[in-house]
mmCIF file of C-alpha atoms in Angstrom:
data_model
loop_
_atom_site.group_PDB
_atom_site.id
_atom_site.type_symbol
_atom_site.label_atom_id
_atom_site.label_comp_id
_atom_site.label_asym_id
_atom_site.label_seq_id
_atom_site.Cartn_x
_atom_site.Cartn_y
_atom_site.Cartn_z
ATOM 1 C CA UNK A 1 36.939 92.064 -8.342
ATOM 2 C CA UNK A 2 34.786 89.090 -7.245
ATOM 3 C CA UNK A 3 35.692 90.004 -3.575
ATOM 4 C CA UNK A 4 34.934 93.563 -4.163
ATOM 5 C CA UNK A 5 31.629 92.689 -5.612
ATOM 6 C CA UNK A 6 31.211 90.383 -2.679
ATOM 7 C CA UNK A 7 31.472 93.251 -0.097
ATOM 8 C CA UNK A 8 35.088 93.189 0.933
ATOM 9 C CA UNK A 9 36.281 96.850 1.679
ATOM 10 C CA UNK A 10 39.826 98.019 1.562
ATOM 11 C CA UNK A 11 41.245 95.754 -0.947
ATOM 12 C CA UNK A 12 44.764 96.867 -2.812
ATOM 13 C CA UNK A 13 46.489 95.485 -5.536
ATOM 14 C CA UNK A 14 50.027 96.131 -5.914
ATOM 15 C CA UNK A 15 52.264 95.105 -8.948
ATOM 16 C CA UNK A 16 55.093 93.339 -7.501
ATOM 17 C CA UNK A 17 57.430 93.247 -10.425
ATOM 18 C CA UNK A 18 61.102 93.698 -9.226
ATOM 19 C CA UNK A 19 59.679 94.254 -5.605
ATOM 20 C CA UNK A 20 62.818 92.115 -4.440
ATOM 21 C CA UNK A 21 65.294 93.740 -6.973
ATOM 22 C CA UNK A 22 66.506 92.378 -10.063
ATOM 23 C CA UNK A 23 69.641 90.788 -8.818
ATOM 24 C CA UNK A 24 68.116 87.338 -7.906
ATOM 25 C CA UNK A 25 69.425 87.660 -4.138
ATOM 26 C CA UNK A 26 65.888 88.331 -3.128
ATOM 27 C CA UNK A 27 65.174 84.689 -3.125
ATOM 28 C CA UNK A 28 66.673 81.341 -2.599
ATOM 29 C CA UNK A 29 65.387 79.539 -5.665
ATOM 30 C CA UNK A 30 63.166 82.115 -6.984
ATOM 31 C CA UNK A 31 60.163 81.616 -4.436
ATOM 32 C CA UNK A 32 61.237 81.590 -0.874
ATOM 33 C CA UNK A 33 62.739 84.980 0.510
ATOM 34 C CA UNK A 34 65.992 85.369 1.831
ATOM 35 C CA UNK A 35 66.513 87.940 4.691
ATOM 36 C CA UNK A 36 67.640 90.626 1.761
ATOM 37 C CA UNK A 37 64.484 89.577 0.044
ATOM 38 C CA UNK A 38 62.260 90.086 3.221
ATOM 39 C CA UNK A 39 63.987 93.548 3.828
ATOM 40 C CA UNK A 40 63.138 94.705 0.073
ATOM 41 C CA UNK A 41 59.792 93.611 0.158
ATOM 42 C CA UNK A 42 59.074 95.303 3.650
ATOM 43 C CA UNK A 43 60.434 98.592 2.047
ATOM 44 C CA UNK A 44 58.274 97.956 -1.121
ATOM 45 C CA UNK A 45 54.887 97.617 1.050
ATOM 46 C CA UNK A 46 55.823 100.293 3.408
ATOM 47 C CA UNK A 47 56.116 102.701 0.418
ATOM 48 C CA UNK A 48 53.071 101.521 -1.253
ATOM 49 C CA UNK A 49 51.056 102.197 2.152
ATOM 50 C CA UNK A 50 52.473 105.287 2.421
ATOM 51 C CA UNK A 51 51.432 106.460 -0.773
ATOM 52 C CA UNK A 52 47.817 105.110 -0.069
ATOM 53 C CA UNK A 53 47.959 107.197 3.358
ATOM 54 C CA UNK A 54 47.472 103.877 5.039
ATOM 55 C CA UNK A 55 50.450 104.457 7.722
ATOM 56 C CA UNK A 56 52.320 107.481 8.883
ATOM 57 C CA UNK A 57 55.797 108.100 8.654
ATOM 58 C CA UNK A 58 56.380 109.075 12.251
ATOM 59 C CA UNK A 59 55.897 105.580 13.751
ATOM 60 C CA UNK A 60 57.447 103.504 10.962
ATOM 61 C CA UNK A 61 60.469 101.360 11.254
ATOM 62 C CA UNK A 62 63.036 102.344 8.891
ATOM 63 C CA UNK A 63 64.370 99.467 7.316
ATOM 64 C CA UNK A 64 67.811 101.684 5.830
ATOM 65 C CA UNK A 65 69.213 100.924 9.031
ATOM 66 C CA UNK A 66 70.398 97.733 8.083
ATOM 67 C CA UNK A 67 73.549 97.454 5.958
ATOM 68 C CA UNK A 68 73.175 94.746 3.254
ATOM 69 C CA UNK A 69 76.855 93.596 2.693
ATOM 70 C CA UNK A 70 78.318 90.852 0.325
ATOM 71 C CA UNK A 71 80.376 88.202 1.868
ATOM 72 C CA UNK A 72 81.970 85.273 -0.367
ATOM 73 C CA UNK A 73 79.169 83.064 0.857
ATOM 74 C CA UNK A 74 76.245 85.605 -0.043
ATOM 75 C CA UNK A 75 74.745 88.561 1.369
ATOM 76 C CA UNK A 76 73.887 89.336 5.161
ATOM 77 C CA UNK A 77 72.382 92.047 6.924
ATOM 78 C CA UNK A 78 74.367 94.029 9.798
ATOM 79 C CA UNK A 79 72.300 96.287 11.999
#
């Protein structure tokens, strides 16, 4: 609110609860993102930017081409 009152334009707030999923695989320690967390957060931002009309679908990188696979040591992304 203070930034808007000071004349800043185009500020948006997104509630990020569960933006990384709810399986605790999005972060290493609850703070720092894993590769899975970065993919999930990118998807979250892209979806919200599309809703606001800030980006167009036709030039987006679709992260769904990543296949997230589970191994004994954790998750990894396969292109």
